[in-house]
Each structure stands twice: as structure tokens, then as C-alpha cells.
mmCIF file of N, CA and C in Angstrom:
data_model
loop_
_atom_site.group_PDB
_atom_site.id
_atom_site.type_symbol
_atom_site.label_atom_id
_atom_site.label_comp_id
_atom_site.label_asym_id
_atom_site.label_seq_id
_atom_site.Cartn_x
_atom_site.Cartn_y
_atom_site.Cartn_z
ATOM 1 N N MET A 1 0.137 -18.835 14.124
ATOM 2 C CA MET A 1 0.772 -17.578 14.495
ATOM 3 C C MET A 1 0.479 -16.549 13.398
ATOM 4 N N PRO A 2 0.001 -15.371 13.779
ATOM 5 C CA PRO A 2 -0.306 -14.343 12.771
ATOM 6 C C PRO A 2 0.966 -13.786 12.132
ATOM 7 N N LEU A 3 0.794 -13.265 10.934
ATOM 8 C CA LEU A 3 1.919 -12.629 10.246
ATOM 9 C C LEU A 3 2.329 -11.358 10.983
ATOM 10 N N ASP A 4 3.597 -11.056 10.913
ATOM 11 C CA ASP A 4 4.139 -9.862 11.545
ATOM 12 C C ASP A 4 3.513 -8.604 10.935
ATOM 13 N N ARG A 5 3.136 -7.666 11.792
ATOM 14 C CA ARG A 5 2.483 -6.425 11.345
ATOM 15 C C ARG A 5 3.356 -5.649 10.352
ATOM 16 N N MET A 6 4.660 -5.612 10.590
ATOM 17 C CA MET A 6 5.557 -4.880 9.684
ATOM 18 C C MET A 6 5.587 -5.536 8.301
ATOM 19 N N LEU A 7 5.525 -6.862 8.270
ATOM 20 C CA LEU A 7 5.483 -7.565 6.990
ATOM 21 C C LEU A 7 4.183 -7.249 6.267
ATOM 22 N N LEU A 8 3.069 -7.284 6.989
ATOM 23 C CA LEU A 8 1.772 -6.996 6.376
ATOM 24 C C LEU A 8 1.732 -5.606 5.745
ATOM 25 N N GLU A 9 2.403 -4.651 6.369
ATOM 26 C CA GLU A 9 2.375 -3.274 5.873
ATOM 27 C C GLU A 9 3.076 -3.108 4.528
ATOM 28 N N ILE A 10 3.882 -4.077 4.123
ATOM 29 C CA ILE A 10 4.575 -3.966 2.835
ATOM 30 C C ILE A 10 4.096 -4.998 1.814
ATOM 31 N N LEU A 11 3.239 -5.921 2.239
ATOM 32 C CA LEU A 11 2.747 -6.937 1.301
ATOM 33 C C LEU A 11 1.766 -6.334 0.311
ATOM 34 N N ALA A 12 1.989 -6.622 -0.949
ATOM 35 C CA ALA A 12 1.111 -6.153 -2.025
ATOM 36 C C ALA A 12 0.905 -7.296 -3.008
ATOM 37 N N CYS A 13 -0.156 -7.205 -3.768
ATOM 38 C CA CYS A 13 -0.413 -8.196 -4.808
ATOM 39 C C CYS A 13 0.716 -8.116 -5.837
ATOM 40 N N PRO A 14 1.301 -9.237 -6.206
ATOM 41 C CA PRO A 14 2.387 -9.194 -7.184
ATOM 42 C C PRO A 14 1.934 -8.788 -8.585
ATOM 43 N N GLU A 15 0.640 -8.880 -8.857
ATOM 44 C CA GLU A 15 0.168 -8.512 -10.194
ATOM 45 C C GLU A 15 -0.222 -7.043 -10.285
ATOM 46 N N ASP A 16 -1.128 -6.577 -9.420
ATOM 47 C CA ASP A 16 -1.581 -5.180 -9.540
ATOM 48 C C ASP A 16 -0.929 -4.240 -8.527
ATOM 49 N N LYS A 17 -0.070 -4.780 -7.678
ATOM 50 C CA LYS A 17 0.703 -4.008 -6.680
ATOM 51 C C LYS A 17 -0.176 -3.320 -5.634
ATOM 52 N N GLY A 18 -1.441 -3.702 -5.559
ATOM 53 C CA GLY A 18 -2.368 -3.104 -4.607
ATOM 54 C C GLY A 18 -2.379 -3.828 -3.273
ATOM 55 N N PRO A 19 -3.057 -3.229 -2.281
ATOM 56 C CA PRO A 19 -3.138 -3.819 -0.944
ATOM 57 C C PRO A 19 -4.035 -5.053 -0.920
ATOM 58 N N LEU A 20 -3.882 -5.818 0.144
ATOM 59 C CA LEU A 20 -4.603 -7.074 0.318
ATOM 60 C C LEU A 20 -5.333 -7.072 1.656
ATOM 61 N N PHE A 21 -6.294 -7.956 1.803
ATOM 62 C CA PHE A 21 -6.900 -8.228 3.100
ATOM 63 C C PHE A 21 -6.230 -9.473 3.660
ATOM 64 N N TYR A 22 -5.807 -9.409 4.934
ATOM 65 C CA TYR A 22 -5.219 -10.568 5.596
ATOM 66 C C TYR A 22 -6.312 -11.277 6.374
ATOM 67 N N LEU A 23 -6.629 -12.492 5.958
ATOM 68 C CA LEU A 23 -7.638 -13.316 6.623
ATOM 69 C C LEU A 23 -6.888 -14.316 7.498
ATOM 70 N N GLU A 24 -6.559 -13.869 8.701
ATOM 71 C CA GLU A 24 -5.702 -14.654 9.587
ATOM 72 C C GLU A 24 -6.262 -16.045 9.861
ATOM 73 N N ASP A 25 -7.551 -16.133 10.184
ATOM 74 C CA ASP A 25 -8.124 -17.439 10.532
ATOM 75 C C ASP A 25 -8.258 -18.377 9.333
ATOM 76 N N GLU A 26 -8.094 -17.855 8.123
ATOM 77 C CA GLU A 26 -8.124 -18.684 6.914
ATOM 78 C C GLU A 26 -6.730 -18.847 6.305
ATOM 79 N N SER A 27 -5.727 -18.278 6.973
ATOM 80 C CA SER A 27 -4.338 -18.333 6.501
ATOM 81 C C SER A 27 -4.232 -17.942 5.032
ATOM 82 N N SER A 28 -4.743 -16.746 4.744
ATOM 83 C CA SER A 28 -4.697 -16.281 3.361
ATOM 84 C C SER A 28 -4.701 -14.763 3.280
ATOM 85 N N LEU A 29 -4.304 -14.281 2.122
ATOM 86 C CA LEU A 29 -4.361 -12.865 1.771
ATOM 87 C C LEU A 29 -5.261 -12.760 0.553
ATOM 88 N N TYR A 30 -6.139 -11.759 0.547
ATOM 89 C CA TYR A 30 -7.135 -11.665 -0.521
ATOM 90 C C TYR A 30 -7.048 -10.338 -1.250
ATOM 91 N N ASN A 31 -7.036 -10.418 -2.583
ATOM 92 C CA ASN A 31 -7.101 -9.235 -3.437
ATOM 93 C C ASN A 31 -8.519 -9.165 -4.003
ATOM 94 N N PRO A 32 -9.354 -8.229 -3.511
ATOM 95 C CA PRO A 32 -10.731 -8.153 -3.995
ATOM 96 C C PRO A 32 -10.846 -7.593 -5.411
ATOM 97 N N ARG A 33 -9.846 -6.871 -5.872
ATOM 98 C CA ARG A 33 -9.896 -6.298 -7.215
ATOM 99 C C ARG A 33 -9.767 -7.389 -8.275
ATOM 100 N N LEU A 34 -8.885 -8.341 -8.033
ATOM 101 C CA LEU A 34 -8.668 -9.441 -8.976
ATOM 102 C C LEU A 34 -9.357 -10.724 -8.528
ATOM 103 N N ARG A 35 -9.965 -10.673 -7.346
ATOM 104 C CA ARG A 35 -10.634 -11.854 -6.752
ATOM 105 C C ARG A 35 -9.674 -13.036 -6.694
ATOM 106 N N ARG A 36 -8.546 -12.776 -6.063
ATOM 107 C CA ARG A 36 -7.484 -13.770 -5.983
ATOM 108 C C ARG A 36 -7.063 -13.963 -4.524
ATOM 109 N N VAL A 37 -6.898 -15.231 -4.132
ATOM 110 C CA VAL A 37 -6.469 -15.588 -2.781
ATOM 111 C C VAL A 37 -5.051 -16.142 -2.833
ATOM 112 N N TYR A 38 -4.193 -15.579 -1.979
ATOM 113 C CA TYR A 38 -2.828 -16.073 -1.812
ATOM 114 C C TYR A 38 -2.761 -16.792 -0.469
ATOM 115 N N ARG A 39 -2.298 -18.035 -0.478
ATOM 116 C CA ARG A 39 -2.199 -18.822 0.752
ATOM 117 C C ARG A 39 -1.033 -18.348 1.616
ATOM 118 N N VAL A 40 -1.172 -18.604 2.914
ATOM 119 C CA VAL A 40 -0.084 -18.413 3.866
ATOM 120 C C VAL A 40 0.194 -19.792 4.447
ATOM 121 N N GLU A 41 1.398 -20.306 4.217
ATOM 122 C CA GLU A 41 1.771 -21.637 4.687
ATOM 123 C C GLU A 41 2.948 -21.528 5.640
ATOM 124 N N ASP A 42 2.792 -22.067 6.843
ATOM 125 C CA ASP A 42 3.844 -22.013 7.864
ATOM 126 C C ASP A 42 4.333 -20.583 8.068
ATOM 127 N N ASP A 43 3.386 -19.655 8.135
ATOM 128 C CA ASP A 43 3.658 -18.226 8.348
ATOM 129 C C ASP A 43 4.427 -17.577 7.198
ATOM 130 N N ILE A 44 4.387 -18.189 6.023
ATOM 131 C CA ILE A 44 5.054 -17.635 4.843
ATOM 132 C C ILE A 44 4.001 -17.365 3.770
ATOM 133 N N PRO A 45 3.828 -16.096 3.380
ATOM 134 C CA PRO A 45 2.876 -15.787 2.307
ATOM 135 C C PRO A 45 3.394 -16.314 0.966
ATOM 136 N N ILE A 46 2.561 -17.051 0.265
ATOM 137 C CA ILE A 46 2.918 -17.586 -1.051
ATOM 138 C C ILE A 46 2.403 -16.584 -2.087
ATOM 139 N N MET A 47 3.264 -15.654 -2.468
ATOM 140 C CA MET A 47 2.866 -14.531 -3.315
ATOM 141 C C MET A 47 3.214 -14.764 -4.784
ATOM 142 N N LEU A 48 2.960 -15.961 -5.257
ATOM 143 C CA LEU A 48 3.191 -16.307 -6.655
ATOM 144 C C LEU A 48 1.856 -16.299 -7.387
ATOM 145 N N ILE A 49 1.780 -15.566 -8.472
ATOM 146 C CA ILE A 49 0.527 -15.448 -9.225
ATOM 147 C C ILE A 49 0.017 -16.824 -9.646
ATOM 148 N N ASP A 50 0.917 -17.678 -10.106
ATOM 149 C CA ASP A 50 0.512 -19.012 -10.563
ATOM 150 C C ASP A 50 0.006 -19.902 -9.432
ATOM 151 N N GLU A 51 0.357 -19.587 -8.197
ATOM 152 C CA GLU A 51 -0.068 -20.388 -7.044
ATOM 153 C C GLU A 51 -1.347 -19.848 -6.403
ATOM 154 N N ALA A 52 -1.785 -18.677 -6.811
ATOM 155 C CA ALA A 52 -2.985 -18.062 -6.232
ATOM 156 C C ALA A 52 -4.238 -18.759 -6.743
ATOM 157 N N ASP A 53 -5.297 -18.671 -5.944
ATOM 158 C CA ASP A 53 -6.591 -19.238 -6.325
ATOM 159 C C ASP A 53 -7.554 -18.112 -6.655
ATOM 160 N N GLU A 54 -8.212 -18.220 -7.795
ATOM 161 C CA GLU A 54 -9.249 -17.250 -8.149
ATOM 162 C C GLU A 54 -10.555 -17.703 -7.524
ATOM 163 N N VAL A 55 -11.354 -16.740 -7.050
ATOM 164 C CA VAL A 55 -12.609 -17.083 -6.385
ATOM 165 C C VAL A 55 -13.798 -16.669 -7.248
ATOM 166 N N ASP A 56 -14.887 -17.400 -7.092
ATOM 167 C CA ASP A 56 -16.103 -17.077 -7.832
ATOM 168 C C ASP A 56 -16.893 -15.997 -7.086
ATOM 169 N N GLU A 57 -18.007 -15.603 -7.654
ATOM 170 C CA GLU A 57 -18.825 -14.520 -7.092
ATOM 171 C C GLU A 57 -19.287 -14.828 -5.672
ATOM 172 N N ASN A 58 -19.731 -16.046 -5.418
ATOM 173 C CA ASN A 58 -20.213 -16.408 -4.081
ATOM 174 C C ASN A 58 -19.104 -16.353 -3.042
ATOM 175 N N GLU A 59 -17.928 -16.854 -3.386
ATOM 176 C CA GLU A 59 -16.802 -16.815 -2.452
ATOM 177 C C GLU A 59 -16.346 -15.371 -2.231
ATOM 178 N N HIS A 60 -16.341 -14.579 -3.272
ATOM 179 C CA HIS A 60 -15.985 -13.164 -3.138
ATOM 180 C C HIS A 60 -16.930 -12.473 -2.151
ATOM 181 N N LYS A 61 -18.221 -12.697 -2.314
ATOM 182 C CA LYS A 61 -19.201 -12.090 -1.407
ATOM 183 C C LYS A 61 -18.981 -12.549 0.026
ATOM 184 N N ARG A 62 -18.696 -13.847 0.218
ATOM 185 C CA ARG A 62 -18.460 -14.371 1.563
ATOM 186 C C ARG A 62 -17.254 -13.691 2.203
ATOM 187 N N ILE A 63 -16.183 -13.552 1.430
ATOM 188 C CA ILE A 63 -14.970 -12.932 1.965
ATOM 189 C C ILE A 63 -15.224 -11.468 2.302
ATOM 190 N N ILE A 64 -15.889 -10.738 1.424
ATOM 191 C CA ILE A 64 -16.159 -9.320 1.678
ATOM 192 C C ILE A 64 -17.058 -9.157 2.901
ATOM 193 N N GLU A 65 -18.048 -10.018 3.064
ATOM 194 C CA GLU A 65 -18.894 -9.964 4.264
ATOM 195 C C GLU A 65 -18.063 -10.207 5.517
ATOM 196 N N LYS A 66 -17.131 -11.148 5.457
ATOM 197 C CA LYS A 66 -16.252 -11.425 6.593
ATOM 198 C C LYS A 66 -15.364 -10.217 6.887
ATOM 199 N N VAL A 67 -14.796 -9.634 5.849
ATOM 200 C CA VAL A 67 -13.944 -8.454 6.011
ATOM 201 C C VAL A 67 -14.722 -7.337 6.705
ATOM 202 N N GLU A 68 -15.938 -7.098 6.243
ATOM 203 C CA GLU A 68 -16.757 -6.026 6.816
ATOM 204 C C GLU A 68 -17.193 -6.347 8.236
ATOM 205 N N SER A 69 -17.619 -7.570 8.496
ATOM 206 C CA SER A 69 -18.110 -7.915 9.837
ATOM 207 C C SER A 69 -16.981 -7.990 10.861
ATOM 208 N N ASP A 70 -15.790 -8.403 10.430
ATOM 209 C CA ASP A 70 -14.653 -8.518 11.346
ATOM 210 C C ASP A 70 -13.808 -7.243 11.415
ATOM 211 N N GLY A 71 -14.130 -6.244 10.596
ATOM 212 C CA GLY A 71 -13.373 -4.994 10.599
ATOM 213 C C GLY A 71 -11.948 -5.150 10.090
ATOM 214 N N ILE A 72 -11.760 -6.020 9.112
ATOM 215 C CA ILE A 72 -10.426 -6.256 8.552
ATOM 216 C C ILE A 72 -10.093 -5.120 7.587
ATOM 217 N N SER A 73 -8.888 -4.574 7.729
ATOM 218 C CA SER A 73 -8.479 -3.480 6.844
ATOM 219 C C SER A 73 -7.394 -3.969 5.886
ATOM 220 N N PHE A 74 -7.156 -3.174 4.847
ATOM 221 C CA PHE A 74 -6.122 -3.503 3.876
ATOM 222 C C PHE A 74 -4.753 -3.534 4.546
ATOM 223 N N THR A 75 -3.826 -4.258 3.926
ATOM 224 C CA THR A 75 -2.470 -4.359 4.452
ATOM 225 C C THR A 75 -1.771 -2.999 4.469
ATOM 226 N N PHE A 76 -2.129 -2.123 3.546
ATOM 227 C CA PHE A 76 -1.614 -0.750 3.545
ATOM 228 C C PHE A 76 -2.616 0.125 2.815
ATOM 229 N N GLU A 77 -2.486 1.421 2.986
ATOM 230 C CA GLU A 77 -3.375 2.374 2.315
ATOM 231 C C GLU A 77 -2.780 2.748 0.971
ATOM 232 N N ALA A 78 -3.560 2.550 -0.079
ATOM 233 C CA ALA A 78 -3.078 2.857 -1.431
ATOM 234 C C ALA A 78 -3.202 4.334 -1.731
#
């Protein structure tokens, strides 16, 4: 089940307070500025910095290509 649109509009990275990309089919939220992935488990975003996964250059490129090809937009406009 996708995250509620109203929730997505207020979700921000807990570290830099910036918007995220919601990758629904991967159950994650991605911060391209810090290259950090936050998991979504049972429709609950895990927005803890210590629980986030940092991605390498190849994974970052893959995610950005997916964002661009799927037309995914940020959770909110900064």
C-alpha cells in the first residue's frame, strides 16, 4: 500500500530537512543530496538517521535514472 499523499507532503530528511524521493516499488525514501535511503516498513517510514542506508555512486545513479524515467517528484518543493 502506498504512503498517504498528505504524509508524503510533510516528510523531510531528518538531517538536512530537505525533500525526498518516494520510491514506492522499493518501499523507500531517498535523499539524493546525502545519498541516503530511508526504509518504509509496513507503511511506516523509518526516518532515523542511524537506520538509514548510505548508497554508493552506482546505486545513486540507478536511483536517479529510475526517478527520471518514472517521473518521480520530490515529496515537497523546497
